[in-house]
Amino acid sequence: MTLLNGLLALGALAFTIPLAIHLLFRSRFRTVNWGAMHLLDDVVRVNRRRIELMNLLLLLLRCMLPILLAFCLARPVLTGFRALPGDAARTVVVAIDDSRSMAARDSDGQTRMHHVSAGLAKFFKTLSRRDEIILVRTSSIDAVVGSMGTADAIDQVENMTATGGPVDLGRLVRRAVEVSGDAAHPQRQIIVVSDFQSHMVGDSAIESLKRLELSLKEQEIRPTISFLNVGDQSNTLDNVSVESITSDSPAVVAGRSAKFSARIRNSTDHTIRDLRLAWTVAGRPLDTRTITLPPRSSTITRLTHKVDIVGVHPVSVSIEHSDALPDDNERVIAVDVIREINVLMVNGSPSNRPLEGATDFLAIALSPFAFGGQDQPDAVRNQVTTKTAAVVEIDKQSPDIVVLANVDDVTSELRKRLALFVERGGSLVVFDGDKLKPESYNTVWGDSDDGWKLPAQLGDRVGGPRSDNDDLPRYSIGQLNNLYAPWSIIGSGSGADTSTGPISEIAITGYRKLSLDESGPETATTTKLLSFSSGDPLVVRARRGKGQVVQFAIPCDASWSNLPLRLVFLPMMQQMVLDLAGSQKQTTVDVGSPIDVPVIELTSQLPADTKIDQKATATYSFENPNRVETAIQPFIYEQLDSLQVSRAATPGVYQFRQHYFDSKGEPIVNRTIRVAEVPAAESQLRDADKSRLNRAAELVDASVYRDLESLQSDDQTRRFGREVWRWLLVALLVGLVGELLLQQRRFGRWKSPLIARARQTAGAR
């Protein structure tokens, strides 16, 4: 305990005054015997001890009053037997959750972010000029931050918007601790301001905080961490949101009908009737429709539409509803509309006889006739080449997909070219065959340092060629991956059970043993699309670089199986090709993620007969959703120019432009777009469980507060201690009243027995 006004505590010595008066009067006390004294002997003997105790208590009260008054004026502070920082300079790190859920409106009509901005502005004004402030925002959690003064901090928080995506609490606290390590002052305070939604305090967050707890224990001076929870009433807020938009077509081809679906969620406790919903495709609003949403449920609305213009176009869904979070009443995705899919098939065993070449069945499955639709343009353009001409054709045709069918030995030149093709976003499909040499495929594709391997290593062949001999073993298909949407139309619907449906008609007499590399760093991207009953993979897919690789354990002809002879072969190959082509570009990203646009995507928009001014250099720019245009320079990686935005900070449409001049000096502008959207988890508005949040706070020795005033009060106590002069003042007042009552009680009770005794004596006489 310390005293703010220590000298005034010397006034406690005034307790000697009533003590001295008591001793003085006691020394002058004389007993005077008078005639009727013997009549009071019984009264004095009975009340003597009580009177002595009352006199002693009265003396103690009179001695205590000046002591209480002196300590009350000295203002004692409880410190808990530790040194307090007092008004020493400090660093305040404020980690602010600026995700979309912070834009939810409370019962007063103001957003949570508005309350946070106003509260922090008042808090910053209480800081001294020596203190430094560091702001960490979840939307730019990895950005470089710097210290600032009060005025700059107030300006930033007042202009802050809640448009970010979800963030892990463990990651946020860890980042705040890292930033505090660069503080200018040893006294550090970390304030985490958030509405603490349930997805923020997940299992991964708890595990991250456990690891952080160990590192904090090693610090000599630990920062003080506080959690300010501004969203503990989320369950009372009503919200209707557009949860997702998806393209149900594996690839969107210009002039061909494409299917889209949107999920609308009702998070209220009442039915929403006649909710107006509007689709917008490529900037063209479509007819509105009305839907009905039961309470606490979701519904899917579908759209079939034809887009005629090649390029990346926005597709949006909006609803008209007044709720707590209006920002999620519209959602946008970007869809890549392609002219056609260019497939280059490398035939490893060509034949002049019909349907005996390695790629004959596949070429028919991908032909315009097989795709159908006389009034629609062709979806796929395929070309067959040989191994020796493959490298030249890849450079000449710029295919979207390359198929290797029973190619015996992949040359080093072809392997490097295919590796670069996949790294840049192309798709490679490998079919097995009797001529194939496993050692040629199991090696590294590309450079030895940055190369990659196929999703599965090729082993020995199991079984043999298909024949009319029924004695040959048949290997049945055991499982179709239900998560692979393009093949959902051919499945039996039960996933694990393939004994019925079109899959059951496939008879396989031989296949290549594929072994997945479980120890490699790329294992996480490997997926089994189709497996045998024994568990051996039949079809494997994995991502390599920006592209994909698909491996088949059987050929694409009828030598090892009857798959090409079954009706299921056409939709399997068609849907797979459409999916591979449609997933080459990442046109929609989560807000806060980087954006990468290949320059060739813009350059390819130029008509073939356009003459460009060779003396002029093309310039590039991008426009963010706030209509702010910024110049940008191409970034060269793997011999491929691309335009990169390190972080899409704001949700919405980002437009990229390429500026040219033709030979006549006329400007030419090519455009493409990307879309950044907030994940749907931010629209759920579910508070984290209190016990879970308290557990997270305990791991880092943090306190949870519901308002900024209580946080400031505790901070004041932590820095200066807890003042107890108010309690001493109350004790002083109680003592004064007690002394007065005790004094009256003392003389009242002393006189009454004497008077009564005297009256009895007088009556006897």
Coordinates of C-alpha atoms in Angstrom, one line a residue, residues 8-518:
L8 CA -0.9 14.2 5.7
A9 CA -0.7 10.8 7.3
L10 CA 1.3 12.4 10.1
G11 CA -2.0 13.8 11.3
A12 CA -2.7 10.4 12.7
L13 CA -0.6 11.4 15.6
A14 CA -3.6 13.5 16.7
F15 CA -4.9 10.3 18.4
T16 CA -2.7 11.3 21.3
I17 CA -5.0 14.3 22.1
P18 CA -8.0 12.3 23.4
L19 CA -5.6 9.9 25.1
A20 CA -3.8 12.7 26.9
I21 CA -7.1 14.2 28.0
H22 CA -8.3 10.9 29.3
L23 CA -5.1 10.4 31.3
L24 CA -5.2 14.0 32.6
F25 CA -8.7 13.7 33.9
R26 CA -7.9 10.3 35.3
S27 CA -5.0 11.7 37.3
R28 CA -7.3 14.4 38.8
F29 CA -10.0 11.9 39.8
R30 CA -10.9 12.1 43.6
T31 CA -13.4 10.0 45.5
V32 CA -15.6 12.1 47.8
N33 CA -17.7 10.1 50.3
W34 CA -21.0 11.6 51.3
G35 CA -23.8 10.4 53.5
A36 CA -25.9 8.4 51.2
M37 CA -23.0 6.8 49.4
H38 CA -23.5 3.4 51.0
L39 CA -27.0 3.2 49.4
L40 CA -25.3 3.1 45.9
D41 CA -22.7 0.4 46.7
D42 CA -24.8 -2.3 45.1
V43 CA -25.4 -0.3 41.9
V44 CA -21.7 0.5 41.5
R45 CA -20.6 -3.0 42.1
V46 CA -23.0 -4.4 39.4
N47 CA -22.2 -1.8 36.7
R48 CA -18.6 -1.2 37.4
R49 CA -17.2 -3.6 34.7
R50 CA -19.7 -2.5 32.1
I51 CA -18.9 1.2 32.7
E52 CA -15.2 0.5 32.4
L53 CA -15.6 -1.3 29.1
M54 CA -17.8 1.5 27.8
N55 CA -15.3 4.1 28.8
L56 CA -12.5 2.1 27.1
L57 CA -14.6 1.7 23.9
L58 CA -15.3 5.4 23.9
L59 CA -11.6 6.2 24.3
L60 CA -10.7 3.9 21.4
L61 CA -13.3 5.6 19.2
R62 CA -12.0 9.0 20.0
C63 CA -8.4 7.9 19.3
M64 CA -9.5 6.2 16.0
L65 CA -11.3 9.2 14.6
P66 CA -8.2 11.4 14.0
I67 CA -6.3 8.4 12.5
L68 CA -9.1 7.7 10.0
L69 CA -9.3 11.4 9.1
A70 CA -5.5 11.6 8.6
F71 CA -5.4 8.5 6.4
C72 CA -8.4 9.6 4.4
L73 CA -6.6 12.9 3.6
A74 CA -3.4 10.9 2.8
R75 CA -5.3 8.9 0.1
P76 CA -3.9 5.4 0.6
V77 CA -3.7 3.1 -2.5
L78 CA -3.7 -0.7 -2.5
T79 CA -0.8 -2.1 -4.7
G80 CA -0.9 -5.8 -3.9
F81 CA 2.7 -5.7 -2.7
R82 CA 4.0 -4.9 -6.2
A83 CA 5.6 -1.9 -7.9
L84 CA 3.1 0.1 -10.0
P85 CA 3.9 1.8 -13.3
G86 CA 1.9 4.9 -12.4
D87 CA 2.0 7.5 -15.0
A88 CA 5.1 6.1 -16.8
A89 CA 4.9 6.2 -20.6
R90 CA 3.4 3.1 -22.2
T91 CA 2.6 1.5 -25.5
V92 CA -1.1 0.7 -26.2
V93 CA -1.6 -1.9 -29.0
V94 CA -5.3 -2.0 -30.1
A95 CA -6.2 -5.0 -32.2
I96 CA -9.5 -4.2 -33.9
D97 CA -11.8 -6.7 -35.5
D98 CA -13.1 -4.9 -38.6
S99 CA -14.8 -8.0 -40.1
R100 CA -18.3 -7.7 -41.6
S101 CA -20.1 -8.8 -38.4
M102 CA -18.9 -5.6 -36.8
A103 CA -21.2 -3.7 -39.2
A104 CA -24.3 -5.3 -37.5
R105 CA -26.7 -2.7 -36.1
D106 CA -27.6 -3.0 -32.4
S107 CA -31.0 -2.0 -30.9
D108 CA -30.1 1.7 -31.0
G109 CA -29.6 1.6 -34.8
Q110 CA -25.8 2.2 -34.7
T111 CA -23.3 -0.3 -35.9
R112 CA -20.9 -2.0 -33.5
M113 CA -18.0 -0.4 -35.4
H114 CA -19.5 3.0 -34.7
H115 CA -19.6 2.3 -30.9
V116 CA -16.0 1.0 -31.1
S117 CA -14.8 4.1 -32.9
A118 CA -16.5 6.5 -30.5
G119 CA -15.3 4.6 -27.4
L120 CA -11.7 4.3 -28.6
A121 CA -11.6 8.0 -29.5
K122 CA -12.6 8.9 -25.9
F123 CA -10.1 6.4 -24.6
F124 CA -7.2 7.8 -26.7
K125 CA -7.9 11.3 -25.4
T126 CA -7.2 10.0 -21.8
L127 CA -3.6 9.0 -22.8
S128 CA -0.7 11.2 -22.3
R129 CA 1.4 12.8 -25.0
R130 CA 4.3 10.4 -24.1
D131 CA 2.2 7.3 -24.8
E132 CA 2.3 5.6 -28.2
I133 CA -0.5 3.9 -30.0
I134 CA -0.3 1.0 -32.5
L135 CA -3.4 -0.1 -34.4
V136 CA -3.7 -3.7 -35.8
R137 CA -6.7 -4.4 -38.0
T138 CA -7.9 -7.9 -38.8
S139 CA -8.4 -7.0 -42.4
S140 CA -4.7 -6.2 -42.8
I141 CA -3.4 -8.4 -40.0
D142 CA 0.0 -9.1 -41.6
A143 CA 0.6 -5.5 -42.8
V144 CA 3.5 -3.5 -41.4
V145 CA 2.2 -1.2 -38.7
G146 CA 3.8 1.8 -37.0
S147 CA 3.3 3.8 -33.8
M148 CA 1.3 7.1 -33.8
G149 CA 0.0 9.8 -31.6
T150 CA -3.4 10.4 -30.2
A151 CA -4.7 12.6 -33.0
D152 CA -3.6 10.2 -35.8
A153 CA -5.1 7.2 -33.9
I154 CA -8.5 9.0 -33.4
D155 CA -8.5 9.9 -37.1
Q156 CA -7.9 6.3 -38.1
V157 CA -10.6 4.7 -35.9
E158 CA -13.2 7.3 -36.9
N159 CA -12.7 6.4 -40.6
M160 CA -12.6 2.6 -40.0
T161 CA -15.1 0.4 -41.8
A162 CA -16.2 -3.2 -41.1
T163 CA -15.7 -5.0 -44.4
G164 CA -13.1 -7.7 -43.6
G165 CA -13.4 -11.4 -43.5
P166 CA -13.3 -13.8 -40.5
V167 CA -10.1 -14.1 -38.5
D168 CA -8.8 -16.5 -35.9
L169 CA -8.5 -15.1 -32.4
G170 CA -5.2 -16.9 -31.8
R171 CA -3.7 -15.4 -34.9
L172 CA -5.0 -11.9 -33.9
V173 CA -3.6 -12.1 -30.4
R174 CA -0.3 -13.5 -31.6
R175 CA 0.1 -10.7 -34.1
A176 CA -0.7 -8.1 -31.4
V177 CA 2.0 -9.6 -29.2
E178 CA 4.5 -9.6 -32.0
V179 CA 3.8 -5.9 -32.7
S180 CA 4.1 -5.0 -29.0
G181 CA 7.6 -6.5 -29.1
D182 CA 8.7 -3.5 -31.2
A183 CA 7.2 -1.0 -28.7
A184 CA 9.2 2.0 -27.5
H185 CA 8.2 1.6 -23.9
P186 CA 8.5 -1.4 -21.6
Q187 CA 5.0 -0.9 -20.3
R188 CA 2.7 -2.5 -22.9
Q189 CA -1.0 -2.9 -23.0
I190 CA -2.9 -5.0 -25.6
I191 CA -6.6 -4.4 -26.1
V192 CA -8.4 -6.8 -28.4
V193 CA -11.7 -5.3 -29.6
S194 CA -14.2 -7.7 -31.3
D195 CA -17.7 -9.1 -31.2
F196 CA -16.1 -12.5 -30.7
Q197 CA -18.2 -14.6 -33.0
S198 CA -18.3 -18.4 -32.6
H199 CA -16.1 -19.1 -35.6
M200 CA -13.4 -16.7 -34.2
V201 CA -12.9 -18.9 -31.0
G202 CA -12.6 -22.3 -32.6
D203 CA -10.4 -25.2 -31.7
S204 CA -7.5 -23.9 -33.8
A205 CA -7.7 -20.6 -31.9
I206 CA -7.5 -22.4 -28.6
E207 CA -4.5 -24.4 -29.7
S208 CA -2.8 -21.3 -31.0
L209 CA -3.3 -19.5 -27.7
K210 CA -1.9 -22.5 -25.8
R211 CA 1.3 -22.2 -27.8
L212 CA 1.3 -18.4 -27.3
E213 CA 1.0 -19.0 -23.5
L214 CA 4.3 -20.8 -23.4
S215 CA 6.1 -18.0 -25.3
L216 CA 4.5 -15.3 -23.0
K217 CA 5.9 -17.1 -19.9
E218 CA 9.4 -16.6 -21.2
Q219 CA 9.0 -12.8 -21.5
E220 CA 10.5 -10.8 -18.6
I221 CA 7.9 -8.1 -18.9
R222 CA 4.6 -9.5 -20.1
P223 CA 2.1 -7.2 -21.9
T224 CA -1.2 -6.7 -20.2
I225 CA -3.9 -8.2 -22.5
S226 CA -7.6 -7.3 -22.3
F227 CA -10.6 -8.5 -24.4
L228 CA -13.3 -5.9 -25.1
N229 CA -16.4 -7.8 -26.2
V230 CA -18.9 -5.5 -28.0
G231 CA -21.2 -8.2 -29.4
D232 CA -22.7 -10.3 -26.6
Q233 CA -26.3 -9.9 -27.9
S234 CA -26.0 -11.3 -31.4
N235 CA -28.8 -13.9 -30.9
T236 CA -31.3 -11.0 -30.6
L237 CA -30.4 -9.6 -34.0
D238 CA -32.5 -10.5 -37.1
N239 CA -30.6 -11.0 -40.4
V240 CA -31.4 -12.3 -43.9
S241 CA -28.4 -12.9 -46.2
V242 CA -27.3 -14.1 -49.5
E243 CA -25.1 -16.9 -48.3
S244 CA -23.5 -18.1 -51.5
I245 CA -23.6 -18.1 -55.3
T246 CA -22.2 -21.0 -57.3
S247 CA -21.9 -21.9 -60.9
D248 CA -23.4 -25.4 -61.3
S249 CA -21.9 -25.7 -64.8
P250 CA -18.3 -27.0 -64.7
A251 CA -17.4 -24.4 -67.4
V252 CA -19.3 -21.5 -68.8
V253 CA -19.0 -21.5 -72.6
A254 CA -20.1 -18.4 -74.5
G255 CA -23.4 -18.9 -76.3
R256 CA -24.3 -22.1 -74.2
S257 CA -26.7 -22.1 -71.4
A258 CA -25.1 -22.1 -67.9
K259 CA -26.7 -22.9 -64.6
F260 CA -26.2 -20.9 -61.4
S261 CA -27.6 -21.3 -57.9
A262 CA -27.8 -19.0 -54.9
R263 CA -28.5 -19.9 -51.2
I264 CA -30.5 -17.4 -49.2
R265 CA -30.5 -17.8 -45.4
N266 CA -33.1 -16.6 -42.9
S267 CA -31.6 -16.2 -39.5
T268 CA -34.7 -14.8 -37.9
D269 CA -37.4 -16.5 -35.8
H270 CA -40.3 -15.7 -38.2
T271 CA -41.2 -16.5 -41.8
I272 CA -40.1 -14.0 -44.5
R273 CA -42.8 -13.8 -47.1
D274 CA -42.6 -12.3 -50.6
L275 CA -38.9 -11.5 -50.3
R276 CA -37.8 -9.8 -53.5
L277 CA -34.8 -11.3 -55.2
A278 CA -32.9 -10.1 -58.3
W279 CA -30.2 -11.7 -60.4
T280 CA -27.7 -9.6 -62.4
V281 CA -25.5 -11.3 -65.0
A282 CA -22.7 -9.4 -66.8
G283 CA -24.2 -6.1 -65.7
R284 CA -27.6 -6.9 -67.0
P285 CA -30.5 -7.0 -64.4
L286 CA -32.9 -9.9 -64.9
D287 CA -36.5 -10.1 -63.8
T288 CA -37.1 -10.0 -60.1
R289 CA -38.7 -12.9 -58.3
T290 CA -40.2 -13.4 -54.8
I291 CA -39.4 -16.2 -52.4
T292 CA -40.6 -17.3 -49.0
L293 CA -38.2 -18.3 -46.2
P294 CA -39.2 -20.3 -43.2
P295 CA -37.6 -19.3 -39.9
R296 CA -34.0 -20.4 -39.2
S297 CA -33.6 -22.0 -42.5
S298 CA -32.2 -21.5 -46.0
T299 CA -33.5 -22.0 -49.6
I300 CA -31.8 -22.3 -53.0
T301 CA -32.9 -20.3 -56.0
R302 CA -31.6 -21.3 -59.4
L303 CA -31.0 -19.6 -62.7
T304 CA -30.3 -20.8 -66.3
H305 CA -28.9 -18.1 -68.5
K306 CA -26.8 -17.8 -71.6
V307 CA -23.8 -15.4 -71.7
D308 CA -22.7 -14.5 -75.3
I309 CA -19.6 -12.4 -74.6
V310 CA -16.3 -14.1 -73.8
G311 CA -14.5 -12.8 -70.7
V312 CA -14.8 -12.6 -67.0
H313 CA -18.2 -11.2 -65.9
P314 CA -19.9 -10.5 -62.6
V315 CA -22.9 -12.5 -61.5
S316 CA -24.8 -11.1 -58.5
V317 CA -27.8 -11.8 -56.4
S318 CA -29.5 -9.1 -54.2
I319 CA -32.5 -9.2 -51.9
E320 CA -34.6 -6.4 -50.5
H321 CA -34.9 -6.7 -46.7
S322 CA -34.3 -4.4 -43.7
D323 CA -32.3 -6.2 -41.1
A324 CA -29.3 -5.9 -38.7
L325 CA -26.7 -6.5 -41.4
P326 CA -27.6 -4.9 -44.7
D327 CA -24.2 -5.4 -46.2
D328 CA -24.8 -9.1 -46.8
N329 CA -28.0 -8.6 -48.8
E330 CA -26.0 -8.8 -52.0
R331 CA -23.3 -11.2 -53.1
V332 CA -21.2 -11.2 -56.3
I333 CA -19.0 -13.8 -58.0
A334 CA -16.9 -13.6 -61.1
V335 CA -17.5 -16.1 -63.9
D336 CA -15.0 -16.9 -66.6
V337 CA -16.9 -17.2 -69.9
I338 CA -14.7 -19.1 -72.4
R339 CA -15.1 -19.3 -76.1
E340 CA -14.2 -23.1 -76.3
I341 CA -12.1 -25.6 -74.5
N342 CA -8.9 -26.5 -76.5
V343 CA -7.9 -30.1 -75.8
L344 CA -4.6 -31.5 -77.1
M345 CA -4.4 -35.3 -77.1
V346 CA -1.0 -37.0 -77.4
N347 CA -1.6 -40.5 -78.9
G348 CA 1.0 -42.9 -77.8
S349 CA -0.3 -45.8 -79.9
P350 CA -2.0 -44.5 -83.1
S351 CA -3.8 -47.0 -85.4
N352 CA -5.3 -46.8 -88.9
R353 CA -8.0 -49.1 -87.8
P354 CA -11.1 -47.4 -86.3
L355 CA -11.4 -47.2 -82.5
E356 CA -8.1 -49.0 -82.0
G357 CA -6.0 -45.9 -81.4
A358 CA -5.3 -44.8 -77.8
T359 CA -7.3 -41.6 -78.1
D360 CA -10.1 -42.7 -80.6
F361 CA -12.8 -43.2 -78.0
L362 CA -11.8 -40.0 -76.1
A363 CA -11.9 -38.0 -79.3
I364 CA -15.4 -39.1 -80.0
A365 CA -16.5 -38.4 -76.4
L366 CA -15.2 -34.8 -76.7
S367 CA -16.5 -34.2 -80.3
P368 CA -19.2 -31.5 -80.9
F369 CA -21.6 -34.3 -81.9
A370 CA -21.2 -35.9 -78.5
F371 CA -21.9 -32.6 -76.7
G372 CA -25.0 -32.0 -78.7
G373 CA -26.9 -28.8 -79.0
Q374 CA -27.4 -27.8 -82.6
D375 CA -28.3 -24.2 -81.8
Q376 CA -25.3 -23.8 -79.5
P377 CA -21.6 -23.3 -80.3
D378 CA -19.1 -26.1 -79.8
A379 CA -17.8 -26.5 -76.3
V380 CA -14.6 -28.4 -77.0
R381 CA -12.1 -28.3 -79.8
N382 CA -9.8 -31.3 -79.7
Q383 CA -6.7 -32.1 -81.7
V384 CA -4.7 -35.3 -81.8
T385 CA -0.9 -35.3 -82.1
T386 CA 2.1 -37.5 -81.6
K387 CA 4.8 -37.5 -78.9
T388 CA 7.4 -36.1 -81.3
A389 CA 5.2 -33.1 -82.2
A390 CA 3.7 -32.5 -78.8
V391 CA 6.1 -29.7 -77.7
V392 CA 5.6 -27.8 -80.9
E393 CA 1.8 -28.2 -80.8
I394 CA 1.6 -27.0 -77.2
D395 CA 3.4 -23.8 -78.1
K396 CA 1.3 -23.4 -81.2
Q397 CA -2.2 -24.3 -80.0
S398 CA -2.0 -23.0 -76.4
P399 CA -4.3 -25.7 -75.2
D400 CA -6.3 -25.7 -72.0
I401 CA -5.9 -29.4 -71.4
V402 CA -3.2 -31.9 -72.5
V403 CA -4.0 -35.6 -72.5
L404 CA -1.2 -38.3 -72.5
A405 CA -2.7 -41.6 -73.7
N406 CA -0.4 -44.6 -73.6
V407 CA 2.7 -42.5 -74.2
D408 CA 5.5 -44.9 -73.6
D409 CA 8.5 -42.7 -72.7
V410 CA 8.1 -39.0 -71.9
T411 CA 11.1 -37.2 -73.1
S412 CA 12.9 -34.7 -70.9
E413 CA 12.0 -31.8 -73.2
L414 CA 8.3 -32.8 -73.2
R415 CA 8.3 -33.3 -69.4
K416 CA 9.7 -29.8 -68.8
R417 CA 7.3 -28.2 -71.2
L418 CA 4.3 -30.0 -69.6
A419 CA 5.6 -29.0 -66.1
L420 CA 5.7 -25.3 -67.2
F421 CA 2.3 -25.7 -68.8
V422 CA 0.7 -27.0 -65.6
E423 CA 2.5 -24.4 -63.4
R424 CA 0.9 -21.7 -65.5
G425 CA -2.6 -23.1 -65.0
G426 CA -3.0 -25.8 -67.6
S427 CA -4.4 -29.2 -66.9
L428 CA -2.7 -32.5 -67.6
V429 CA -4.6 -35.9 -67.9
V430 CA -2.5 -39.1 -67.9
F431 CA -4.0 -42.4 -69.2
D432 CA -2.2 -45.7 -68.7
G433 CA -1.5 -48.3 -71.3
D434 CA 0.6 -51.3 -72.2
K435 CA 3.4 -49.2 -73.8
L436 CA 3.8 -46.9 -70.8
K437 CA 7.1 -47.0 -68.9
P438 CA 6.6 -46.2 -65.2
E439 CA 10.2 -44.9 -64.6
S440 CA 9.6 -42.2 -67.2
Y441 CA 6.6 -40.9 -65.2
N442 CA 7.8 -41.4 -61.7
T443 CA 10.7 -38.9 -62.0
V444 CA 10.6 -35.1 -61.3
W445 CA 8.6 -33.0 -63.7
G446 CA 10.3 -29.7 -64.4
D447 CA 13.5 -28.4 -62.8
S448 CA 15.0 -30.6 -60.2
D449 CA 14.8 -27.8 -57.6
D450 CA 11.3 -26.5 -58.2
G451 CA 9.8 -29.5 -59.9
W452 CA 7.0 -31.8 -58.9
K453 CA 5.9 -35.4 -59.2
L454 CA 2.7 -36.9 -60.3
P455 CA 0.0 -37.4 -57.7
A456 CA 0.7 -41.2 -57.6
Q457 CA 3.7 -43.2 -58.4
L458 CA 3.2 -45.9 -61.1
G459 CA 3.8 -49.5 -60.1
D460 CA 3.3 -52.9 -61.7
R461 CA 0.3 -53.8 -63.8
V462 CA -2.4 -55.9 -62.2
G463 CA -4.4 -58.2 -64.5
G464 CA -4.2 -58.1 -68.3
P465 CA -6.0 -57.0 -71.5
R466 CA -9.7 -57.5 -71.9
S467 CA -10.8 -60.5 -73.9
D468 CA -13.8 -62.6 -74.5
N469 CA -12.5 -65.2 -72.0
D470 CA -14.8 -65.0 -69.0
D471 CA -12.2 -66.7 -66.8
L472 CA -10.2 -63.5 -66.5
P473 CA -10.7 -61.7 -63.1
R474 CA -12.9 -58.6 -63.0
Y475 CA -11.9 -55.7 -60.8
S476 CA -15.0 -53.8 -59.6
I477 CA -15.2 -50.2 -58.7
G478 CA -15.8 -49.7 -55.0
Q479 CA -16.2 -46.0 -54.3
L480 CA -17.0 -42.8 -56.2
N481 CA -16.0 -39.6 -54.5
N482 CA -19.2 -37.8 -53.7
L483 CA -17.3 -34.5 -53.2
Y484 CA -16.4 -34.4 -56.9
A485 CA -19.4 -32.5 -58.2
P486 CA -18.8 -33.1 -62.0
W487 CA -19.2 -36.8 -61.6
S488 CA -22.2 -36.6 -59.3
I489 CA -24.6 -37.2 -62.3
I490 CA -23.1 -40.6 -62.9
G491 CA -23.0 -41.9 -59.4
S492 CA -25.4 -44.2 -57.8
G493 CA -26.2 -41.6 -55.2
S494 CA -24.9 -43.6 -52.2
G495 CA -21.2 -42.9 -52.7
A496 CA -19.8 -46.1 -51.2
D497 CA -22.3 -48.4 -52.9
T498 CA -21.5 -48.8 -56.6
S499 CA -23.3 -52.2 -57.0
T500 CA -26.1 -50.3 -58.8
G501 CA -26.2 -47.6 -61.4
P502 CA -24.0 -47.0 -64.5
I503 CA -20.8 -47.6 -62.6
S504 CA -21.7 -51.2 -61.9
E505 CA -21.7 -52.0 -65.7
I506 CA -17.9 -51.3 -66.0
A507 CA -15.8 -54.4 -66.2
I508 CA -12.0 -53.9 -65.7
T509 CA -9.6 -56.8 -66.3
G510 CA -6.3 -54.9 -65.8
Y511 CA -5.0 -51.7 -64.2
R512 CA -1.9 -50.0 -63.1
K513 CA -1.0 -50.0 -59.4
L514 CA -1.0 -46.4 -58.2
S515 CA 0.7 -45.5 -55.0
L516 CA 0.0 -42.2 -53.3
D517 CA 3.1 -40.4 -51.8
E518 CA 1.9 -39.8 -48.2

